[in-house]
Backbone as JSON, one array per atom type, in Angstrom:
{
  "sequence": "MRPLGWVDPFRWLAKGWRDMLAHPGIALFYGLCFWAMAQVLALVFKHKPEYTLTLVSGCLLVGPFLAMGLYEVSRKREQGEVPEMSSSLMCWDQHIKSMAMLVLVLMVLELLWGRASLVVFAVFFNTGMPSTTGVIEAVFNPQNIEFLLVYLAVGGVFAALVYGLSVVSIPMILDRDTDAISAVLTSMRVVFAHPGVMLLWGLLLSFLVIAALWPWALGIIVVGPWLGHASWYAYRGSVEWEESPEEAVTLSSSN",
  "N": [[0.95, -1.27, -0.04], [0.65, 1.97, -0.82], [1.7, 5.44, 0.91], [-0.64, 7.43, 1.69], [-1.9, 11.2, 1.38], [-3.93, 13.62, 2.37], [-4.22, 15.37, 0.47], [-3.88, 13.89, -1.9], [-6.67, 12.76, -3.73], [-7.11, 15.2, -4.82], [-5.12, 15.41, -6.63], [-5.73, 12.99, -7.84], [-7.79, 13.87, -9.36], [-7.29, 16.2, -10.79], [-5.41, 14.68, -12.58], [-7.43, 12.89, -13.84], [-8.81, 14.97, -15.3], [-7.37, 16.12, -16.72], [-7.08, 13.67, -18.53], [-9.39, 13.23, -19.35], [-9.75, 15.83, -21.39], [-7.84, 15.12, -23.14], [-9.11, 13.12, -24.6], [-11.83, 13.79, -25.79], [-13.64, 12.85, -27.39], [-14.14, 10.14, -26.69], [-14.64, 10.07, -24.09], [-16.98, 11.77, -24.17], [-18.78, 9.89, -25.26], [-18.98, 7.95, -23.15], [-19.78, 9.53, -21.41], [-22.51, 10.58, -22.17], [-23.56, 7.59, -21.88], [-23.44, 7.49, -19.1], [-25.31, 9.49, -18.79], [-27.85, 8.53, -19.75], [-28.33, 6.26, -18.06], [-28.99, 7.68, -15.85], [-31.23, 9.13, -16.56], [-32.98, 7.29, -16.88], [-32.84, 6.23, -13.82], [-34.31, 8.77, -12.95], [-36.76, 8.5, -14.13], [-37.71, 6.07, -12.9], [-37.9, 7.14, -10.42], [-40.01, 8.76, -10.33], [-42.14, 7.2, -11.09], [-42.19, 4.81, -9.52], [-40.81, 5.35, -6.75], [-40.16, 3.45, -4.78], [-38.43, 1.98, -5.55], [-36.3, 3.05, -6.32], [-33.71, 3.05, -4.91], [-33.1, 0.56, -5.39], [-32.26, 0.9, -7.84], [-30.5, 2.46, -8.06], [-28.19, 1.0, -6.69], [-27.91, -0.77, -8.98], [-26.49, 1.27, -10.7], [-24.41, 1.66, -9.48], [-23.08, -0.69, -9.48], [-23.07, -1.35, -12.47], [-21.99, 1.28, -13.05], [-18.72, 1.23, -12.6], [-17.52, -1.14, -14.11], [-18.88, 0.03, -16.54], [-16.89, 2.12, -16.5], [-14.99, 0.93, -17.01], [-13.9, 0.92, -19.29], [-13.0, 3.67, -19.42], [-10.98, 3.44, -17.7], [-9.01, 1.9, -19.36], [-8.4, 3.81, -21.36], [-6.94, 5.69, -19.73], [-4.63, 3.75, -18.83], [-3.51, 3.12, -21.02], [-2.47, 5.76, -21.76], [-0.95, 6.1, -19.78], [0.94, 4.32, -20.51], [2.22, 5.34, -22.6], [1.07, 5.0, -25.08], [-1.2, 5.61, -27.99], [-4.87, 5.86, -27.17], [-7.7, 3.94, -28.45], [-11.1, 3.93, -29.41], [-11.87, 1.4, -29.86], [-10.17, -0.06, -28.6], [-10.71, 0.48, -25.73], [-13.68, -0.2, -25.54], [-13.44, -2.72, -25.47], [-11.84, -3.8, -23.7], [-12.51, -5.48, -21.51], [-12.66, -7.87, -22.54], [-10.5, -9.69, -22.12], [-10.63, -10.23, -19.38], [-12.48, -11.74, -18.47], [-13.05, -13.83, -16.83], [-11.28, -13.57, -14.58], [-13.11, -11.5, -13.39], [-15.5, -12.5, -13.21], [-16.17, -13.63, -10.72], [-15.95, -11.24, -8.86], [-18.35, -10.19, -10.09], [-20.44, -11.53, -9.59], [-20.61, -11.49, -6.78], [-21.08, -8.5, -6.24], [-23.41, -8.29, -7.86], [-24.76, -9.84, -5.41], [-24.84, -8.44, -3.68], [-26.19, -6.41, -4.51], [-28.94, -6.97, -4.83], [-29.48, -7.83, -2.42], [-29.82, -5.15, -1.24], [-31.75, -3.79, -2.65], [-33.82, -5.41, -1.93], [-33.67, -4.96, 0.96], [-34.48, -1.87, 1.25], [-37.03, -2.09, -0.28], [-37.88, -3.46, 2.28], [-37.77, -1.64, 4.15], [-39.45, 0.67, 3.17], [-41.86, -0.62, 3.45], [-42.04, -1.04, 6.04], [-42.48, 1.69, 6.86], [-44.24, 2.87, 5.49], [-47.03, 1.47, 5.91], [-49.45, 1.73, 4.53], [-49.4, 0.92, 2.18], [-47.36, 1.61, -0.84], [-45.6, 4.53, -1.41], [-46.32, 7.49, -3.6], [-44.35, 9.26, -5.73], [-44.47, 12.21, -5.0], [-45.22, 11.33, -2.33], [-43.2, 10.41, -1.07], [-41.42, 12.48, -1.35], [-42.52, 14.29, 0.17], [-42.41, 12.83, 3.05], [-39.5, 12.84, 3.07], [-38.83, 15.67, 3.87], [-40.46, 16.08, 5.9], [-40.28, 16.73, 9.18], [-41.26, 14.99, 11.03], [-41.32, 12.56, 9.89], [-38.43, 11.49, 10.34], [-37.13, 9.35, 11.58], [-37.93, 7.29, 9.53], [-36.47, 8.41, 7.21], [-33.63, 8.34, 8.64], [-33.24, 5.83, 9.07], [-33.56, 4.95, 6.24], [-31.42, 6.11, 4.9], [-29.27, 5.23, 6.19], [-28.83, 2.2, 5.75], [-28.88, 2.2, 3.35], [-26.6, 3.16, 3.26], [-24.78, 1.42, 4.62], [-24.79, -0.27, 2.52], [-23.33, 0.82, 0.35], [-21.19, 1.56, 1.34], [-20.18, -1.04, 1.54], [-20.02, -1.54, -0.92], [-18.26, 0.41, -2.17], [-16.05, -0.03, -1.07], [-15.27, -2.86, -1.78], [-15.16, -2.3, -4.37], [-13.41, -0.16, -5.18], [-10.41, -0.22, -6.07], [-10.3, -2.81, -7.21], [-11.36, -3.21, -9.59], [-9.81, -1.65, -11.8], [-7.78, -2.78, -10.97], [-7.99, -5.32, -11.64], [-8.08, -4.96, -14.64], [-5.27, -3.85, -15.03], [-3.48, -6.0, -14.24], [-4.73, -8.22, -14.16], [-5.15, -9.82, -12.1], [-6.84, -12.43, -9.58], [-10.24, -12.3, -8.54], [-10.56, -12.39, -5.67], [-8.33, -11.5, -4.42], [-7.95, -9.18, -6.08], [-10.22, -7.88, -4.55], [-9.43, -8.17, -1.56], [-7.09, -6.57, -2.01], [-8.46, -4.32, -2.51], [-10.04, -3.76, -0.17], [-7.83, -3.37, 1.82], [-6.8, -1.06, 0.96], [-8.58, 0.64, 1.74], [-9.16, 0.29, 4.73], [-6.14, 0.83, 5.46], [-6.24, 3.56, 4.84], [-8.17, 5.18, 5.72], [-9.61, 7.53, 6.45], [-8.5, 9.59, 3.95], [-9.7, 7.71, 2.05], [-12.03, 8.05, 2.69], [-12.56, 10.65, 2.61], [-12.17, 10.82, -0.65], [-14.36, 9.06, -1.25], [-16.56, 10.52, -0.58], [-16.13, 13.01, -2.27], [-16.57, 11.81, -4.89], [-19.36, 11.18, -4.38], [-20.49, 13.6, -3.95], [-19.75, 15.22, -6.32], [-21.1, 13.71, -8.17], [-23.76, 14.04, -7.37], [-23.97, 16.78, -7.48], [-23.73, 16.7, -10.09], [-25.98, 15.69, -10.98], [-28.22, 17.72, -11.15], [-28.88, 20.83, -13.32], [-31.25, 18.37, -14.89], [-29.65, 16.01, -15.29], [-27.5, 16.74, -17.1], [-24.76, 17.41, -16.16], [-23.61, 15.16, -15.52], [-22.66, 14.03, -17.79], [-20.27, 15.24, -17.94], [-19.1, 15.16, -15.65], [-19.19, 11.99, -14.95], [-17.41, 10.7, -17.02], [-14.75, 11.88, -16.28], [-14.72, 11.44, -13.06], [-14.1, 8.66, -14.01], [-11.69, 8.3, -15.29], [-10.21, 9.48, -12.98], [-10.74, 7.34, -11.07], [-9.12, 5.66, -11.96], [-6.31, 6.74, -11.41], [-6.66, 6.5, -8.71], [-6.44, 4.09, -8.02], [-4.0, 3.75, -9.06], [-2.67, 5.49, -7.55], [-2.76, 4.36, -5.04], [-1.77, 1.49, -4.85], [1.05, 0.0, -5.43], [3.24, -2.08, -7.32], [5.7, -4.5, -6.88], [8.55, -4.98, -8.31], [8.75, -7.74, -10.14], [11.18, -10.92, -10.35], [11.48, -11.67, -13.18], [10.33, -9.59, -14.68], [12.43, -7.59, -14.13], [14.66, -8.75, -15.4], [13.37, -8.67, -17.99], [13.49, -5.7, -18.74], [16.13, -4.82, -17.93], [17.1, -6.18, -19.97], [15.98, -4.78, -22.29], [16.82, -2.66, -21.98]],
  "CA": [[-0.01, 0.12, -0.29], [1.49, 3.48, -0.9], [1.21, 6.35, 1.79], [-1.81, 8.61, 0.87], [-2.05, 12.34, 2.11], [-4.91, 14.24, 2.03], [-4.2, 16.26, -1.07], [-4.24, 12.84, -3.13], [-7.59, 12.46, -4.22], [-7.24, 16.37, -5.51], [-4.53, 14.99, -7.58], [-6.36, 12.19, -8.75], [-8.98, 14.56, -9.79], [-6.4, 16.9, -11.75], [-5.07, 13.99, -13.58], [-8.26, 12.49, -14.9], [-9.42, 15.92, -15.86], [-6.29, 15.97, -18.28], [-7.11, 12.69, -19.63], [-10.68, 13.67, -20.45], [-9.46, 16.81, -22.24], [-7.03, 14.46, -24.04], [-9.31, 12.44, -25.4], [-13.01, 14.33, -25.6], [-14.76, 11.79, -28.35], [-14.26, 8.93, -25.79], [-15.46, 10.76, -22.99], [-18.38, 12.12, -24.64], [-19.28, 8.54, -25.55], [-19.31, 7.42, -21.84], [-20.45, 10.53, -20.5], [-23.95, 9.71, -22.56], [-24.1, 6.19, -21.24], [-23.72, 7.83, -17.84], [-26.22, 10.62, -18.6], [-28.77, 7.21, -20.04], [-28.27, 5.8, -16.53], [-29.58, 9.11, -14.82], [-32.64, 9.47, -17.22], [-33.68, 5.68, -16.12], [-33.22, 6.53, -12.5], [-35.15, 9.7, -12.63], [-38.21, 7.91, -14.62], [-37.95, 5.03, -11.97], [-37.98, 7.84, -9.11], [-41.04, 9.4, -10.63], [-43.25, 6.63, -11.31], [-42.08, 3.9, -8.86], [-40.07, 5.59, -6.04], [-39.6, 2.63, -3.45], [-37.68, 0.74, -6.55], [-35.07, 4.14, -6.32], [-32.65, 2.72, -4.26], [-32.6, -0.77, -5.54], [-31.64, 1.06, -9.19], [-29.13, 3.23, -7.63], [-27.47, 0.04, -6.26], [-27.74, -1.13, -10.17], [-25.86, 2.02, -11.34], [-23.17, 1.48, -8.63], [-22.47, -2.17, -10.11], [-22.77, -1.4, -13.55], [-20.87, 2.08, -13.36], [-17.47, 0.52, -12.41], [-17.5, -1.87, -15.25], [-18.77, 0.94, -17.45], [-15.77, 3.11, -16.38], [-13.4, 0.41, -17.19], [-13.02, 1.82, -20.7], [-11.94, 4.86, -19.17], [-9.47, 2.79, -17.03], [-8.14, 1.69, -20.4], [-7.71, 5.23, -21.92], [-5.96, 6.26, -18.88], [-3.8, 2.83, -19.04], [-2.66, 3.61, -22.37], [-2.04, 7.32, -21.82], [0.49, 5.86, -18.88], [2.17, 3.78, -20.9], [2.98, 6.33, -23.95], [0.45, 4.67, -26.26], [-2.42, 6.3, -28.24], [-6.01, 5.01, -26.62], [-8.62, 4.41, -29.0], [-12.06, 3.66, -29.03], [-12.42, 0.07, -30.07], [-9.85, -1.06, -27.05], [-11.78, 1.06, -24.69], [-14.67, -0.87, -25.5], [-13.13, -4.1, -25.68], [-10.99, -3.66, -22.74], [-13.05, -6.6, -20.2], [-12.6, -9.21, -22.78], [-9.58, -10.92, -21.46], [-10.23, -10.26, -18.27], [-13.81, -11.53, -18.26], [-12.79, -15.05, -16.11], [-11.27, -12.91, -13.35], [-14.21, -10.73, -13.11], [-16.58, -13.15, -12.71], [-16.54, -13.72, -9.24], [-16.17, -9.85, -8.57], [-19.71, -9.55, -10.69], [-21.2, -11.99, -8.87], [-20.34, -10.71, -5.49], [-21.98, -7.39, -6.56], [-24.95, -8.86, -7.94], [-25.67, -10.47, -4.47], [-25.16, -7.04, -2.55], [-27.4, -5.3, -5.14], [-30.16, -7.82, -4.73], [-29.73, -7.7, -0.68], [-30.03, -3.76, -0.97], [-32.48, -3.78, -3.38], [-35.11, -5.84, -1.15], [-33.79, -3.9, 2.08], [-34.88, -0.65, 0.45], [-38.3, -2.17, -0.09], [-38.59, -3.49, 3.57], [-37.88, -0.15, 4.76], [-40.54, 1.48, 2.94], [-43.2, -1.52, 3.62], [-42.16, -0.76, 7.35], [-42.68, 3.13, 7.48], [-45.63, 2.82, 4.68], [-47.81, 0.24, 5.84], [-50.84, 1.43, 3.83], [-48.9, 0.77, 0.56], [-45.91, 2.06, -1.18], [-45.72, 5.57, -1.63], [-45.84, 8.0, -4.8], [-43.26, 9.98, -5.67], [-45.13, 13.06, -3.87], [-45.39, 11.07, -1.09], [-41.71, 10.31, -0.35], [-40.53, 13.94, -1.17], [-42.93, 14.68, 1.53], [-41.52, 12.12, 3.66], [-38.03, 13.16, 3.32], [-38.99, 17.05, 4.44], [-41.37, 16.32, 6.7], [-39.99, 16.2, 10.46], [-42.32, 13.37, 11.8], [-40.58, 11.19, 9.35], [-36.91, 11.75, 10.52], [-36.87, 8.09, 11.62], [-37.59, 6.97, 8.23], [-34.75, 9.16, 6.69], [-32.11, 8.21, 9.01], [-33.26, 4.28, 8.32], [-33.42, 4.75, 4.66], [-29.91, 6.62, 4.63], [-28.24, 3.98, 7.18], [-29.23, 1.18, 5.22], [-28.44, 2.79, 1.74], [-24.74, 3.84, 3.39], [-24.04, 0.66, 4.74], [-24.39, -1.07, 1.33], [-22.78, 1.49, -0.24], [-19.86, 1.24, 1.78], [-19.77, -2.41, 1.04], [-19.83, -2.05, -3.04], [-17.1, 1.2, -2.43], [-14.68, -0.77, -0.43], [-15.16, -3.67, -2.49], [-14.33, -1.72, -6.22], [-12.63, 1.15, -5.12], [-9.24, -0.19, -6.69], [-10.3, -3.97, -7.42], [-11.91, -3.34, -11.14], [-8.53, -1.05, -12.24], [-6.01, -3.53, -10.46], [-7.96, -6.63, -12.88], [-7.42, -4.46, -15.55], [-3.94, -3.53, -14.86], [-2.64, -7.2, -13.67], [-5.82, -9.49, -14.71], [-5.31, -10.88, -10.98], [-8.28, -13.06, -9.69], [-11.51, -11.22, -7.94], [-10.22, -12.22, -4.25], [-7.26, -10.8, -4.33], [-8.29, -7.58, -6.11], [-11.36, -7.52, -3.47], [-8.88, -8.09, -0.39], [-6.5, -5.39, -1.8], [-9.22, -2.99, -2.17], [-10.45, -3.56, 1.24], [-6.7, -3.08, 2.35], [-6.43, 0.19, 0.89], [-9.5, 1.63, 2.88], [-8.77, 0.15, 6.19], [-5.01, 1.55, 5.57], [-6.12, 4.94, 4.83], [-9.99, 5.25, 5.95], [-9.61, 9.16, 6.62], [-8.02, 9.66, 3.09], [-10.55, 7.11, 1.3], [-13.69, 8.2, 3.06], [-12.62, 11.94, 1.45], [-12.4, 10.28, -1.76], [-15.67, 8.75, -1.76], [-17.28, 11.88, -0.43], [-15.73, 13.91, -3.35], [-17.06, 11.22, -5.57], [-20.91, 11.55, -4.25], [-20.97, 15.29, -4.17], [-19.51, 15.43, -7.69], [-22.0, 12.89, -8.78], [-25.05, 14.6, -6.99], [-23.98, 17.97, -8.15], [-23.98, 16.35, -11.59], [-27.6, 15.45, -11.59], [-28.95, 18.59, -11.75], [-30.41, 20.15, -13.58], [-31.47, 17.23, -15.7], [-28.2, 15.47, -15.12], [-26.4, 16.94, -17.69], [-23.53, 17.48, -15.52], [-22.89, 13.52, -15.58], [-21.87, 13.77, -19.22], [-18.57, 15.47, -17.6], [-18.49, 14.54, -14.72], [-18.8, 10.85, -15.26], [-16.12, 10.36, -17.36], [-14.02, 12.8, -15.32], [-14.29, 10.54, -12.51], [-13.73, 6.9, -14.47], [-10.32, 8.56, -15.37], [-9.49, 10.01, -11.73], [-10.49, 6.5, -10.58], [-7.58, 4.96, -12.52], [-5.12, 7.05, -11.0], [-7.07, 6.45, -7.59], [-5.77, 2.83, -7.87], [-2.38, 3.53, -9.51], [-1.9, 6.07, -6.11], [-2.92, 3.69, -3.89], [-1.33, 0.25, -4.84], [2.19, -0.31, -5.84], [3.53, -3.43, -7.42], [6.92, -4.9, -6.47], [9.02, -5.66, -9.71], [9.03, -9.77, -10.13], [12.45, -11.25, -11.11], [11.19, -11.81, -14.69], [10.12, -8.11, -15.12], [13.75, -7.05, -14.05], [15.1, -9.15, -16.4], [13.21, -7.87, -19.3], [13.35, -4.06, -18.1], [17.4, -4.84, -18.15], [17.76, -6.49, -21.5], [15.5, -3.94, -23.04], [17.84, -1.3, -21.92]],
  "C": [[0.84, 1.07, -0.13], [0.71, 4.44, 0.42], [0.64, 7.18, 1.03], [-1.63, 9.99, 1.73], [-3.22, 12.57, 1.4], [-5.26, 14.95, 0.73], [-4.21, 15.4, -2.09], [-5.09, 12.78, -4.12], [-7.89, 13.62, -5.02], [-6.38, 16.07, -6.91], [-4.83, 13.96, -8.67], [-7.52, 12.93, -9.75], [-8.35, 15.32, -11.07], [-6.03, 16.06, -12.94], [-6.19, 13.39, -14.41], [-8.92, 13.78, -15.65], [-8.43, 15.95, -17.14], [-6.76, 15.04, -19.16], [-8.31, 12.88, -20.25], [-10.57, 14.47, -21.48], [-8.7, 16.27, -23.71], [-7.67, 13.86, -25.01], [-11.22, 12.63, -25.3], [-14.01, 13.44, -25.98], [-15.16, 10.88, -27.31], [-14.71, 9.22, -24.8], [-16.92, 11.12, -23.15], [-19.13, 10.84, -24.91], [-19.76, 8.04, -24.3], [-19.99, 8.15, -21.18], [-22.29, 10.24, -20.81], [-24.34, 8.49, -22.21], [-24.33, 6.72, -20.01], [-25.21, 8.12, -17.48], [-27.8, 9.63, -18.98], [-29.28, 6.82, -18.84], [-29.06, 6.78, -15.88], [-30.61, 9.17, -15.18], [-33.32, 8.17, -17.02], [-33.64, 5.96, -14.6], [-34.17, 7.38, -12.28], [-36.44, 9.28, -12.99], [-38.57, 6.85, -13.45], [-38.37, 5.86, -10.69], [-39.65, 8.08, -9.25], [-42.51, 8.42, -10.67], [-43.45, 5.13, -10.14], [-40.49, 4.13, -7.71], [-39.39, 4.53, -5.27], [-38.36, 1.61, -4.23], [-36.11, 1.66, -6.7], [-33.89, 3.46, -6.15], [-31.89, 1.54, -4.82], [-31.56, -0.17, -7.33], [-30.33, 1.58, -8.97], [-28.0, 2.27, -7.42], [-27.08, -0.58, -7.64], [-26.6, -0.36, -10.78], [-24.64, 1.61, -10.59], [-22.42, 0.01, -9.26], [-22.38, -1.74, -11.4], [-21.8, 0.01, -14.04], [-19.64, 2.12, -13.72], [-16.89, 0.14, -13.67], [-17.91, -1.31, -16.3], [-17.58, 1.53, -17.85], [-14.72, 2.33, -17.11], [-13.01, 0.54, -18.75], [-12.29, 2.65, -20.61], [-10.77, 4.61, -18.59], [-8.38, 2.8, -18.11], [-7.47, 2.78, -21.04], [-6.53, 5.65, -21.22], [-4.54, 5.24, -18.53], [-3.03, 3.1, -19.82], [-1.69, 4.55, -22.25], [-0.39, 7.04, -21.03], [1.45, 5.49, -19.77], [2.77, 4.46, -22.14], [1.91, 5.46, -25.04], [-0.72, 5.46, -26.69], [-3.69, 5.24, -27.89], [-6.84, 5.16, -27.94], [-9.93, 3.53, -28.54], [-12.58, 2.07, -28.91], [-11.54, -0.76, -28.97], [-10.58, -0.74, -26.07], [-12.89, 0.11, -24.36], [-14.88, -2.29, -25.42], [-12.31, -4.74, -24.68], [-11.33, -5.07, -21.7], [-12.87, -7.77, -21.12], [-11.83, -10.17, -22.45], [-9.44, -10.8, -20.14], [-11.7, -11.1, -17.32], [-13.82, -12.87, -17.2], [-12.07, -14.4, -14.35], [-12.36, -12.03, -12.67], [-15.31, -11.06, -12.52], [-17.13, -12.97, -11.46], [-17.02, -12.11, -8.69], [-18.19, -9.74, -9.03], [-20.62, -10.24, -9.62], [-21.66, -11.69, -7.42], [-21.08, -9.74, -5.45], [-23.35, -7.36, -6.61], [-25.48, -9.02, -6.56], [-26.14, -9.74, -3.69], [-26.16, -6.24, -3.18], [-29.14, -5.86, -4.81], [-30.71, -7.38, -2.87], [-30.05, -6.27, -0.73], [-31.01, -3.56, -1.73], [-34.09, -4.24, -1.96], [-34.57, -5.58, 0.24], [-34.5, -2.68, 2.04], [-36.43, -0.92, 0.32], [-38.85, -2.54, 1.34], [-38.63, -2.36, 4.05], [-38.95, 0.68, 4.6], [-41.76, 0.66, 3.2], [-43.4, -1.07, 5.27], [-42.8, 0.92, 7.94], [-43.96, 3.57, 6.56], [-46.17, 1.69, 4.88], [-49.23, 0.22, 5.55], [-50.58, 1.61, 2.67], [-47.64, 1.74, 0.29], [-46.39, 3.48, -1.64], [-45.6, 6.31, -3.0], [-44.69, 8.86, -4.54], [-43.55, 11.7, -4.73], [-44.69, 12.76, -2.54], [-43.93, 10.77, -0.37], [-41.23, 11.6, -0.51], [-41.31, 14.61, -0.1], [-42.56, 13.97, 3.1], [-40.16, 12.67, 4.26], [-38.12, 14.71, 4.09], [-39.54, 17.1, 5.31], [-40.94, 15.88, 8.38], [-40.36, 15.22, 10.94], [-41.42, 12.24, 11.27], [-39.02, 11.05, 9.52], [-36.43, 10.26, 10.66], [-36.63, 7.26, 10.09], [-36.22, 7.07, 7.28], [-33.82, 8.6, 7.1], [-32.16, 6.47, 8.78], [-32.64, 4.04, 6.93], [-31.85, 5.07, 4.32], [-28.93, 5.77, 5.42], [-28.31, 2.61, 6.31], [-28.53, 0.98, 3.87], [-26.83, 3.04, 1.85], [-24.37, 2.75, 3.95], [-24.13, -0.43, 3.37], [-23.58, -0.53, 0.29], [-21.5, 1.69, -0.24], [-19.41, -0.26, 1.28], [-19.01, -2.23, -0.3], [-18.59, -1.03, -3.19], [-16.05, 0.27, -2.01], [-14.38, -2.1, -1.35], [-14.3, -3.5, -3.98], [-13.84, -1.02, -6.1], [-11.58, 0.86, -6.22], [-9.14, -1.54, -7.25], [-10.5, -3.79, -8.66], [-10.6, -2.75, -11.96], [-7.23, -2.37, -12.13], [-6.56, -4.8, -11.45], [-7.41, -6.31, -14.09], [-6.43, -4.64, -15.93], [-3.34, -4.95, -14.8], [-3.42, -8.35, -13.94], [-5.62, -10.46, -13.49], [-6.87, -11.29, -10.56], [-9.03, -11.89, -8.61], [-10.91, -11.39, -6.25], [-9.29, -11.34, -3.9], [-7.3, -9.41, -4.54], [-9.08, -7.08, -5.09], [-10.29, -7.34, -2.21], [-8.01, -6.67, -0.49], [-7.15, -4.31, -1.94], [-9.43, -2.23, -0.96], [-9.07, -2.83, 2.1], [-6.64, -1.62, 2.34], [-7.39, 0.93, 1.52], [-9.34, 1.39, 3.78], [-7.21, 0.8, 6.4], [-5.1, 3.02, 5.48], [-7.5, 5.42, 4.9], [-10.12, 6.9, 5.75], [-9.53, 9.52, 5.0], [-9.47, 8.98, 1.68], [-12.03, 7.16, 1.39], [-13.61, 9.7, 2.34], [-12.88, 11.74, -0.19], [-14.03, 10.05, -2.2], [-16.89, 10.05, -1.23], [-17.38, 13.28, -1.68], [-16.29, 13.07, -4.44], [-18.47, 11.16, -5.6], [-21.06, 12.56, -4.62], [-20.94, 15.5, -5.44], [-20.71, 14.77, -8.5], [-23.77, 13.59, -8.77], [-25.09, 16.05, -7.45], [-24.21, 17.76, -9.83], [-25.52, 16.39, -11.86], [-28.45, 16.64, -11.63], [-28.44, 20.17, -12.31], [-30.08, 18.93, -15.09], [-30.35, 16.01, -16.08], [-27.42, 15.65, -16.11], [-25.16, 17.15, -17.44], [-22.72, 16.17, -15.76], [-22.41, 13.38, -16.94], [-20.25, 14.26, -19.11], [-18.11, 15.11, -16.66], [-18.35, 12.79, -14.31], [-17.57, 10.1, -15.67], [-14.98, 10.9, -16.9], [-13.73, 11.38, -14.18], [-14.11, 8.97, -12.71], [-12.31, 7.04, -14.48], [-9.79, 8.49, -13.92], [-9.7, 8.53, -11.06], [-9.18, 5.36, -10.67], [-6.56, 5.36, -11.84], [-5.4, 6.85, -9.18], [-6.17, 5.15, -6.87], [-4.39, 3.11, -7.94], [-1.53, 4.38, -8.23], [-2.05, 5.37, -4.89], [-1.9, 2.08, -3.69], [0.05, 0.4, -5.56], [2.94, -1.54, -5.92], [5.28, -3.42, -7.18], [7.22, -5.41, -7.7], [9.5, -7.25, -9.41], [10.48, -9.56, -10.69], [12.36, -10.98, -12.82], [10.88, -10.18, -15.38], [11.34, -7.38, -15.44], [14.38, -7.5, -15.03], [14.92, -8.64, -17.76], [13.23, -6.17, -19.58], [14.93, -4.18, -18.32], [17.87, -5.22, -19.29], [17.44, -5.49, -22.44], [16.37, -2.85, -23.17], [19.39, -1.64, -22.29]]
}
């Protein structure tokens, strides 16, 4: 684990911003994909608000895998290569086996998160699932503070789990094609080794995403790719690989 300081998350954002500006076409494609996800989320909240948290968990599941193409762009730039849209779209193809277990774990968390969300609604709205207006009224009604606290607590627990498991595991699989267990354990080690810095990083991600959702989620077209690139540098800044003997021989012979 590399030592981290409070300024590191802002450095990751700065590097991610540079990568996004260097390849605006690729960034726009992924930004529009993130925007489409936000529109689906808004549609669900409008008609079936009780399923909103379920869909949020789905977005947190799909988002890192969708951002894998952005990780590939930043990885190519670090290696001095020119990224292409085709390689960005197909970068996951060689890592399916390594990612299968991670996908399974995150899917189980998503299902549990969705079920827990419905249970919270069922407990506090025993007269039936509320409408969108009812949910908004419940959030801003001081008498429903228990509902809001429980809802946020349940969502926070699952969000923390998803964040801890995936903050560096997916870019690590892309970079080194490690198995899912090693990637997840490394991700959790990063979080536990630097809880304050990683909490700051998670808060920055959350704040920027929430701010990008207004108005009409147009900001996510820029913020989504930006955070995707920055997340690659979060991995590179947190994990340092020791040079293996084979790599040392290869490097010395090439020199």
